[in-house]
Short mmCIF file of C-alpha atoms in Angstrom, two decimals:
data_model
loop_
_atom_site.label_atom_id
_atom_site.label_comp_id
_atom_site.label_asym_id
_atom_site.label_seq_id
_atom_site.Cartn_x
_atom_site.Cartn_y
_atom_site.Cartn_z
CA UNK A 1 119.52 107.36 64.85
CA UNK A 2 121.98 104.62 65.84
CA UNK A 3 121.27 102.57 68.94
CA UNK A 4 123.23 102.79 72.16
CA UNK A 5 125.83 100.02 72.57
CA UNK A 6 129.49 99.69 73.46
CA UNK A 7 130.31 100.18 69.77
CA UNK A 8 128.41 103.50 69.67
CA UNK A 9 129.28 104.74 73.16
CA UNK A 10 131.88 107.09 71.67
CA UNK A 11 128.98 109.14 70.26
CA UNK A 12 127.88 109.93 73.82
CA UNK A 13 129.46 112.95 75.54
CA UNK A 14 132.26 111.84 77.92
CA UNK A 15 130.45 113.30 80.94
CA UNK A 16 127.45 111.06 80.22
CA UNK A 17 129.36 107.80 79.80
CA UNK A 18 129.43 105.04 82.47
CA UNK A 19 131.45 105.65 85.61
CA UNK A 20 132.73 102.07 85.73
CA UNK A 21 133.11 99.04 83.47
CA UNK A 22 132.75 95.81 85.44
CA UNK A 23 134.70 92.76 84.23
CA UNK A 24 133.14 90.25 86.64
CA UNK A 25 129.56 89.60 87.76
CA UNK A 26 129.29 89.70 91.54
CA UNK A 27 125.61 90.64 91.98
CA UNK A 28 122.51 88.80 90.76
CA UNK A 29 119.29 90.79 90.73
CA UNK A 30 115.79 89.31 90.51
CA UNK A 31 113.25 91.64 88.93
CA UNK A 32 115.26 93.93 86.67
CA UNK A 33 112.63 96.57 86.11
CA UNK A 34 112.92 100.33 85.94
CA UNK A 35 113.28 100.80 89.69
CA UNK A 36 116.32 98.56 90.01
CA UNK A 37 117.99 100.19 87.01
CA UNK A 38 117.44 103.65 88.53
CA UNK A 39 118.39 102.69 92.08
CA UNK A 40 120.53 99.68 93.08
CA UNK A 41 122.30 99.51 89.70
CA UNK A 42 123.25 103.19 90.02
CA UNK A 43 124.53 102.75 93.57
CA UNK A 44 126.53 99.70 92.48
CA UNK A 45 128.17 101.56 89.61
CA UNK A 46 129.04 104.47 91.89
CA UNK A 47 130.50 102.05 94.44
CA UNK A 48 132.79 100.54 91.78
CA UNK A 49 133.82 104.00 90.63
CA UNK A 50 134.63 105.02 94.21
CA UNK A 51 136.86 102.00 94.86
CA UNK A 52 138.19 101.14 91.41
CA UNK A 53 136.80 97.60 91.72
CA UNK A 54 135.46 95.90 88.60
CA UNK A 55 133.97 92.73 90.13
CA UNK A 56 130.47 93.91 90.97
CA UNK A 57 128.77 93.69 87.60
CA UNK A 58 125.08 92.79 87.76
CA UNK A 59 123.28 89.84 86.20
CA UNK A 60 119.63 90.84 86.07
CA UNK A 61 116.85 88.28 85.80
CA UNK A 62 113.40 89.08 84.44
CA UNK A 63 110.65 87.15 86.16
CA UNK A 64 107.81 87.10 83.65
CA UNK A 65 108.70 88.46 80.23
CA UNK A 66 111.52 89.14 77.80
CA UNK A 67 110.77 92.88 77.46
CA UNK A 68 113.75 94.19 79.47
CA UNK A 69 116.10 91.71 77.82
CA UNK A 70 114.81 92.70 74.39
CA UNK A 71 115.57 96.33 75.22
CA UNK A 72 118.95 95.87 76.89
CA UNK A 73 120.66 92.95 75.16
CA UNK A 74 121.06 94.76 71.80
CA UNK A 75 122.57 97.66 73.79
CA UNK A 76 125.17 95.47 75.56
CA UNK A 77 123.03 96.11 78.67
CA UNK A 78 123.83 99.84 78.63
CA UNK A 79 121.00 102.26 79.32
CA UNK A 80 120.48 105.89 80.25
CA UNK A 81 119.13 107.29 83.50
CA UNK A 82 117.58 110.74 83.36
CA UNK A 83 117.50 112.26 86.85
CA UNK A 84 116.14 115.76 86.67
CA UNK A 85 117.98 117.51 83.82
CA UNK A 86 120.96 115.12 83.85
CA UNK A 87 121.21 112.00 81.69
CA UNK A 88 124.01 109.49 82.12
CA UNK A 89 124.60 106.01 80.73
CA UNK A 90 124.87 103.31 83.40
CA UNK A 91 127.16 100.35 82.77
CA UNK A 92 126.84 98.17 85.88
CA UNK A 93 124.50 95.61 84.28
CA UNK A 94 126.43 92.96 82.33
CA UNK A 95 123.72 90.42 81.51
CA UNK A 96 119.93 90.01 81.49
CA UNK A 97 118.33 86.59 81.87
CA UNK A 98 114.79 85.69 80.86
CA UNK A 99 112.49 82.96 82.21
CA UNK A 100 113.98 79.65 81.16
CA UNK A 101 117.60 80.79 81.40
CA UNK A 102 119.81 79.08 83.98
CA UNK A 103 119.46 81.47 86.90
CA UNK A 104 120.52 78.78 89.37
CA UNK A 105 123.95 78.57 87.75
CA UNK A 106 124.48 82.32 88.28
CA UNK A 107 123.40 82.05 91.90
CA UNK A 108 125.78 79.12 92.40
CA UNK A 109 128.79 80.88 90.85
CA UNK A 110 131.56 81.47 93.44
CA UNK A 111 132.05 85.10 92.34
CA UNK A 112 128.39 85.88 93.12
CA UNK A 113 128.35 87.36 96.63
CA UNK A 114 125.08 89.30 96.71
CA UNK A 115 121.54 88.76 95.46
CA UNK A 116 119.12 91.69 95.38
CA UNK A 117 115.39 91.58 94.67
CA UNK A 118 112.74 94.05 93.49
CA UNK A 119 109.84 91.71 92.82
CA UNK A 120 106.97 93.91 94.21
CA UNK A 121 104.80 93.27 97.24
CA UNK A 122 102.59 90.82 95.38
CA UNK A 123 105.43 88.30 94.96
CA UNK A 124 105.73 87.83 98.74
CA UNK A 125 102.27 86.34 98.99
CA UNK A 126 101.53 83.90 101.78
CA UNK A 127 98.41 81.80 102.23
CA UNK A 128 96.14 83.01 105.04
CA UNK A 129 96.36 80.97 108.21
CA UNK A 130 97.73 81.03 111.75
CA UNK A 131 100.49 83.59 111.95
CA UNK A 132 99.98 84.86 108.41
CA UNK A 133 100.41 88.56 107.79
CA UNK A 134 97.31 90.39 106.49
CA UNK A 135 97.86 91.28 102.87
CA UNK A 136 100.25 88.39 102.19
CA UNK A 137 99.00 85.39 100.23
CA UNK A 138 101.03 82.30 98.94
CA UNK A 139 104.28 82.88 97.01
CA UNK A 140 104.47 79.57 95.20
CA UNK A 141 102.10 77.10 93.58
CA UNK A 142 103.46 74.49 95.95
CA UNK A 143 104.12 75.44 99.55
CA UNK A 144 106.33 72.41 100.13
CA UNK A 145 110.02 71.83 99.70
CA UNK A 146 109.29 68.75 97.60
CA UNK A 147 107.31 70.89 95.17
CA UNK A 148 110.29 73.14 94.62
CA UNK A 149 112.73 70.24 94.45
CA UNK A 150 110.65 68.61 91.73
CA UNK A 151 110.75 71.73 89.61
CA UNK A 152 107.27 72.96 90.50
CA UNK A 153 108.52 76.24 91.93
CA UNK A 154 106.55 79.32 90.95
CA UNK A 155 107.77 82.88 91.20
CA UNK A 156 110.95 84.60 92.17
CA UNK A 157 111.19 83.07 95.63
CA UNK A 158 110.97 79.58 94.21
CA UNK A 159 113.71 80.42 91.70
CA UNK A 160 115.82 81.86 94.52
CA UNK A 161 115.47 78.67 96.55
CA UNK A 162 116.44 76.57 93.53
CA UNK A 163 119.54 78.74 93.18
CA UNK A 164 120.40 78.35 96.87
CA UNK A 165 120.11 74.59 96.47
CA UNK A 166 122.54 74.71 93.54
CA UNK A 167 124.91 76.94 95.52
CA UNK A 168 124.87 74.59 98.49
CA UNK A 169 125.60 71.62 96.21
CA UNK A 170 128.50 73.54 94.64
CA UNK A 171 129.84 74.60 98.07
CA UNK A 172 130.20 78.09 96.58
CA UNK A 173 130.42 80.01 99.84
CA UNK A 174 128.32 82.55 101.74
CA UNK A 175 125.68 84.73 100.12
CA UNK A 176 123.83 87.90 101.12
CA UNK A 177 120.23 88.20 99.90
CA UNK A 178 118.75 91.71 100.00
CA UNK A 179 115.05 92.35 99.51
CA UNK A 180 114.62 95.89 98.18
CA UNK A 181 110.82 95.80 98.16
CA UNK A 182 108.44 98.00 100.15
CA UNK A 183 107.61 95.59 102.95
CA UNK A 184 107.99 95.91 106.71
CA UNK A 185 110.89 93.73 107.91
CA UNK A 186 111.51 92.73 104.31
CA UNK A 187 114.65 90.76 105.16
CA UNK A 188 112.95 88.65 107.80
CA UNK A 189 109.88 88.23 105.59
CA UNK A 190 111.99 86.95 102.71
CA UNK A 191 113.99 84.66 105.00
CA UNK A 192 110.76 83.16 106.31
CA UNK A 193 109.36 82.48 102.85
CA UNK A 194 112.65 80.94 101.74
CA UNK A 195 112.65 78.71 104.83
CA UNK A 196 109.15 77.46 104.01
CA UNK A 197 110.42 76.12 100.68
CA UNK A 198 113.65 74.54 101.95
CA UNK A 199 114.05 70.88 102.87
CA UNK A 200 115.77 70.38 106.26
CA UNK A 201 119.26 69.85 104.88
CA UNK A 202 119.11 72.95 102.68
CA UNK A 203 117.59 74.96 105.52
CA UNK A 204 120.58 74.10 107.69
CA UNK A 205 122.98 75.26 104.98
CA UNK A 206 121.04 78.50 104.50
CA UNK A 207 121.14 79.18 108.23
CA UNK A 208 124.93 78.88 108.27
CA UNK A 209 125.75 80.60 104.97
CA UNK A 210 123.06 83.09 103.94
CA UNK A 211 122.04 86.41 105.50
CA UNK A 212 118.88 88.38 104.75
CA UNK A 213 119.49 91.99 105.84
CA UNK A 214 116.59 94.41 105.90
CA UNK A 215 116.70 97.38 103.55
CA UNK A 216 114.80 100.56 102.82
CA UNK A 217 114.88 102.01 99.32
CA UNK A 218 113.50 105.31 98.13
CA UNK A 219 113.46 106.84 94.68
CA UNK A 220 110.43 107.69 92.58
CA UNK A 221 110.69 105.95 89.20
CA UNK A 222 107.64 106.37 86.93
CA UNK A 223 107.06 104.11 83.96
CA UNK A 224 109.09 105.30 80.97
CA UNK A 225 107.01 106.80 78.15
CA UNK A 226 107.79 107.08 74.41
CA UNK A 227 108.26 110.83 74.97
CA UNK A 228 110.87 110.02 77.64
CA UNK A 229 112.74 107.78 75.19
CA UNK A 230 112.73 110.55 72.59
CA UNK A 231 114.06 113.05 75.13
CA UNK A 232 116.86 110.74 76.31
CA UNK A 233 117.85 110.00 72.71
CA UNK A 234 118.06 113.72 71.94
CA UNK A 235 120.24 114.29 74.99
CA UNK A 236 122.56 111.30 74.42
CA UNK A 237 122.75 111.43 70.63
CA UNK A 238 121.88 107.74 70.33
CA UNK A 239 118.64 105.77 70.55
CA UNK A 240 118.12 104.11 73.94
CA UNK A 241 115.17 101.74 74.38
CA UNK A 242 116.15 100.85 77.94
CA UNK A 243 116.20 104.36 79.40
CA UNK A 244 114.60 105.11 82.75
CA UNK A 245 113.47 108.43 84.20
CA UNK A 246 113.69 109.30 87.86
CA UNK A 247 114.19 112.14 90.33
CA UNK A 248 117.50 113.45 91.65
CA UNK A 249 116.69 112.19 95.17
CA UNK A 250 117.73 108.64 96.12
CA UNK A 251 118.02 106.88 99.47
CA UNK A 252 119.15 103.39 100.48
CA UNK A 253 119.34 102.24 104.10
CA UNK A 254 120.79 98.75 104.63
CA UNK A 255 121.08 96.63 107.76
CA UNK A 256 124.81 96.02 108.20
CA UNK A 257 124.60 92.24 108.35
CA UNK A 258 126.33 90.75 105.32
CA UNK A 259 127.33 87.10 104.97
CA UNK A 260 130.47 87.95 102.99
CA UNK A 261 131.89 90.54 100.63
CA UNK A 262 129.80 93.32 99.10
CA UNK A 263 130.05 96.40 96.89
CA UNK A 264 131.11 99.55 98.76
CA UNK A 265 127.58 100.93 98.65
CA UNK A 266 128.35 103.14 101.64
CA UNK A 267 130.92 104.92 99.46
CA UNK A 268 128.09 105.60 96.99
CA UNK A 269 125.78 107.23 99.53
CA UNK A 270 123.96 104.25 101.06
CA UNK A 271 123.52 104.29 104.83
CA UNK A 272 124.55 101.10 106.68
CA UNK A 273 122.81 100.87 110.05
CA UNK A 274 122.14 98.43 112.87
CA UNK A 275 118.34 98.79 112.65
CA UNK A 276 116.52 99.70 109.43
CA UNK A 277 113.02 99.54 110.88
CA UNK A 278 112.56 103.21 111.87
CA UNK A 279 113.60 104.37 108.39
CA UNK A 280 111.57 101.65 106.72
CA UNK A 281 108.45 102.54 108.65
CA UNK A 282 108.94 106.24 107.91
CA UNK A 283 109.18 105.66 104.19
CA UNK A 284 106.40 103.07 103.95
CA UNK A 285 103.95 105.24 105.84
CA UNK A 286 104.83 108.78 104.79
CA UNK A 287 105.89 108.33 101.17
CA UNK A 288 104.09 105.14 100.14
CA UNK A 289 101.05 105.81 102.31
CA UNK A 290 100.69 109.27 100.79
CA UNK A 291 101.13 107.78 97.33
CA UNK A 292 98.23 105.38 97.97
CA UNK A 293 96.07 108.25 99.20
CA UNK A 294 96.87 110.16 96.00
CA UNK A 295 96.05 107.10 93.90
CA UNK A 296 92.59 106.57 95.41
CA UNK A 297 91.43 110.08 96.23
CA UNK A 298 92.88 112.61 93.81
CA UNK A 299 91.28 111.73 90.49
CA UNK A 300 94.41 113.14 88.81
CA UNK A 301 96.38 111.49 86.04
CA UNK A 302 99.78 112.34 87.50
CA UNK A 303 101.00 112.79 91.07
CA UNK A 304 102.24 116.33 90.42
CA UNK A 305 98.77 117.39 89.30
CA UNK A 306 97.22 116.06 92.51
CA UNK A 307 99.69 117.89 94.75
CA UNK A 308 99.28 121.02 92.66
CA UNK A 309 95.75 121.31 94.09
CA UNK A 310 96.19 123.31 97.34
CA UNK A 311 93.26 121.52 99.01
CA UNK A 312 94.69 118.11 98.22
CA UNK A 313 98.17 119.16 99.34
CA UNK A 314 96.61 120.25 102.66
CA UNK A 315 94.92 116.84 102.99
CA UNK A 316 98.31 115.15 102.53
CA UNK A 317 99.81 117.38 105.22
CA UNK A 318 97.06 116.39 107.65
CA UNK A 319 97.44 112.72 106.76
CA UNK A 320 101.18 112.86 107.42
CA UNK A 321 101.09 115.16 110.46
CA UNK A 322 98.00 113.91 112.30
CA UNK A 323 97.81 110.18 111.49
CA UNK A 324 101.16 108.92 110.19
CA UNK A 325 103.92 110.86 111.95
CA UNK A 326 102.65 110.01 115.47
CA UNK A 327 103.18 106.30 114.68
CA UNK A 328 106.91 106.77 113.98
CA UNK A 329 109.70 106.38 116.54
CA UNK A 330 113.41 105.64 116.67
CA UNK A 331 114.26 108.63 114.47
CA UNK A 332 116.04 110.70 117.08
CA UNK A 333 118.04 113.44 115.39
CA UNK A 334 116.33 112.93 112.05
CA UNK A 335 114.63 116.00 110.53
CA UNK A 336 111.16 114.52 110.12
CA UNK A 337 109.51 117.86 109.34
CA UNK A 338 112.09 118.50 106.63
CA UNK A 339 111.56 115.01 105.22
CA UNK A 340 107.82 115.61 104.90
CA UNK A 341 108.38 118.91 103.16
CA UNK A 342 110.81 117.21 100.78
CA UNK A 343 108.15 114.60 99.99
CA UNK A 344 105.63 117.25 98.99
CA UNK A 345 108.26 118.92 96.81
CA UNK A 346 109.15 115.60 95.17
CA UNK A 347 105.48 114.79 94.57
CA UNK A 348 104.99 118.21 92.97
CA UNK A 349 107.83 117.71 90.47
CA UNK A 350 106.09 117.96 87.04
CA UNK A 351 109.09 116.44 85.28
CA UNK A 352 108.45 112.97 86.69
CA UNK A 353 105.01 112.40 85.12
CA UNK A 354 104.34 109.68 87.71
CA UNK A 355 101.04 108.10 86.68
CA UNK A 356 98.48 107.67 89.43
CA UNK A 357 97.12 104.51 87.75
CA UNK A 358 100.52 102.86 88.19
CA UNK A 359 100.46 103.50 91.94
CA UNK A 360 96.89 102.24 92.26
CA UNK A 361 97.77 98.73 91.08
CA UNK A 362 97.81 95.82 93.57
CA UNK A 363 96.33 97.90 96.36
CA UNK A 364 95.30 94.87 98.41
CA UNK A 365 99.00 94.02 98.80
CA UNK A 366 100.09 97.57 99.65
CA UNK A 367 97.39 98.91 101.98
CA UNK A 368 98.24 96.80 105.07
CA UNK A 369 101.76 98.13 105.60
CA UNK A 370 101.17 101.61 104.19
CA UNK A 371 97.91 102.63 105.88
CA UNK A 372 96.31 99.84 107.93
CA UNK A 373 99.22 99.25 110.31
CA UNK A 374 99.43 102.95 111.22
CA UNK A 375 95.63 102.96 111.62
CA UNK A 376 96.02 100.16 114.17
CA UNK A 377 98.67 102.16 116.01
CA UNK A 378 96.43 105.22 116.20
CA UNK A 379 93.43 103.19 117.34
CA UNK A 380 95.50 101.47 120.02
CA UNK A 381 96.44 104.90 121.36
CA UNK A 382 92.80 105.95 121.59
CA UNK A 383 92.90 108.20 118.51
CA UNK A 384 90.67 108.35 115.43
CA UNK A 385 92.69 107.89 112.20
CA UNK A 386 90.22 109.88 110.13
CA UNK A 387 92.65 110.86 107.35
CA UNK A 388 93.76 107.24 106.93
CA UNK A 389 90.11 106.17 106.92
CA UNK A 390 89.44 108.61 104.09
CA UNK A 391 92.21 107.04 101.99
CA UNK A 392 90.89 103.53 102.75
CA UNK A 393 87.41 104.64 101.70
CA UNK A 394 88.93 105.98 98.49
CA UNK A 395 90.45 102.55 97.86
CA UNK A 396 87.06 100.91 98.46
CA UNK A 397 85.41 103.25 95.98
CA UNK A 398 88.19 102.47 93.49
CA UNK A 399 87.98 98.68 93.69
CA UNK A 400 84.20 98.66 93.40
CA UNK A 401 83.91 101.13 90.52
CA UNK A 402 87.11 100.92 88.43
CA UNK A 403 86.57 99.72 84.87
CA UNK A 404 89.90 97.89 84.98
CA UNK A 405 91.13 96.62 88.32
CA UNK A 406 94.73 95.40 88.53
CA UNK A 407 94.89 93.43 91.76
CA UNK A 408 95.53 89.75 92.61
CA UNK A 409 92.28 89.77 94.62
CA UNK A 410 90.28 91.60 91.95
CA UNK A 411 87.50 89.00 91.68
CA UNK A 412 86.80 89.24 95.41
CA UNK A 413 87.06 93.02 95.57
CA UNK A 414 84.60 93.96 92.85
CA UNK A 415 81.01 94.53 93.84
CA UNK A 416 77.85 94.51 91.78
CA UNK A 417 77.54 98.28 91.99
CA UNK A 418 74.28 98.23 93.93
CA UNK A 419 75.45 98.00 97.54
CA UNK A 420 75.42 101.07 99.73
CA UNK A 421 78.46 102.36 101.63
CA UNK A 422 77.79 100.45 104.85
CA UNK A 423 77.36 97.13 103.03
CA UNK A 424 80.46 97.77 100.89
CA UNK A 425 82.54 98.51 103.98
CA UNK A 426 81.30 95.38 105.77
CA UNK A 427 82.01 93.17 102.75
CA UNK A 428 85.52 94.47 102.11
CA UNK A 429 86.57 94.60 105.77
CA UNK A 430 85.69 90.91 105.96
CA UNK A 431 88.62 90.05 103.64
CA UNK A 432 91.06 89.00 106.33
CA UNK A 433 94.08 88.79 104.00
CA UNK A 434 93.87 92.58 103.81
CA UNK A 435 92.26 93.79 107.04
CA UNK A 436 92.73 90.93 109.50
CA UNK A 437 89.94 90.30 111.99
CA UNK A 438 90.69 93.25 114.25
CA UNK A 439 89.80 96.13 111.96
CA UNK A 440 86.55 94.49 110.92
CA UNK A 441 85.52 94.30 114.58
CA UNK A 442 86.69 97.81 115.46
CA UNK A 443 83.61 100.02 115.59
CA UNK A 444 85.60 103.25 115.47
CA UNK A 445 87.45 102.27 112.30
CA UNK A 446 84.36 100.80 110.66
CA UNK A 447 82.38 103.93 111.43
CA UNK A 448 85.08 106.26 110.15
CA UNK A 449 85.50 104.40 106.86
CA UNK A 450 81.74 104.16 106.34
CA UNK A 451 81.27 107.89 106.96
CA UNK A 452 84.14 108.69 104.59
CA UNK A 453 82.78 106.44 101.84
CA UNK A 454 79.35 108.02 102.15
CA UNK A 455 80.95 111.46 101.83
CA UNK A 456 83.04 110.45 98.80
CA UNK A 457 80.06 108.90 97.06
CA UNK A 458 78.12 112.10 97.64
CA UNK A 459 80.91 114.18 96.09
CA UNK A 460 81.96 115.73 99.38
CA UNK A 461 85.21 117.64 99.82
CA UNK A 462 88.26 115.96 101.32
CA UNK A 463 88.64 118.60 104.02
CA UNK A 464 85.82 119.55 106.42
#
């Protein structure tokens, strides 16, 4: 079967061809994985189609490998998105860079007006210390501006700062930088990490020319399997090695604080608001928190299989209703009950084949904002977050027993397999980058997690 490209696009049914064909690159994206291709790239193409503009093509930059470039470059950066039963080729990506390519030049180009990032929670790491956020450890090998200036930058944030330096030197105009990662206050968090790596003169320029709006993104995008690629090829009539699979649902909430021009994402269904935080907290806690609970408690291979168990589905309801929903505010007029029901329906979708092992990765970076912050809120109100504690105990069992542990703190998380539940809880709660000092000293939380871990180790049921 021939491969998807602009030369073979005529083989694809007209209804499945791209909605827009950008002529100019106006967006640079760091971390061009499956999620970006199924989310922001789709919104951007729809925005161009809605307005007739052709200046918002995307230059995607891979952070660690050439895999995405190897898949997309031979296809002229075209790829299919299967959402439910519909497959359509997306054409908003114009270029894919790999490590070593001149990303700074793209960031300094005058036509670039927006930078978006999906670099995962782990990439926002900050060294522990006064004011550090639990769960965040250092983002660069050198925490100084001189380290970045000398070319010693490590990671996406270091590359972003190098690009901002080049843009300032070129006097290329204002820039909006949008973090699209699952972090609380992701815009402010990114702005703070950028500031740490800027020398005073660059920091002044950034303050006058760059904005870091907060965002909330939501769309479930499992890792693409060979079977998915075969299915997309059968539907399109051409081979597509860059295809992604997702659900019909998509949501993007953006703080309306842009430094300059932008794609008309609001015309594509994005919601521009004054304050993203209520939506962000809702999604992080209800969707992502439930995902983490599924990853560490269900024992299933796929999310849909876990939710297909009535007892486990009831546990998720109690987690969301009793422990997570009471920590949410600022959602006046929003149908929270309907949102939770939609989450359970999305989780139960067997067509997604969302692997639980994928969600379980890098748990030390995800737990603080997904489950530990709401646990703090419940404890502060005099309540016992027992359903959260059960999920945390599941994580503790996972990190101490998993044959393969994918986590930046893996060496510190693993135990020798001989410690009892109380000792395991004490040891893991002492890791301040994850739990801070407060949860370790909280007798209610410690007792709940210990009891839950004892019950899990004894093969007890999730529900009393």
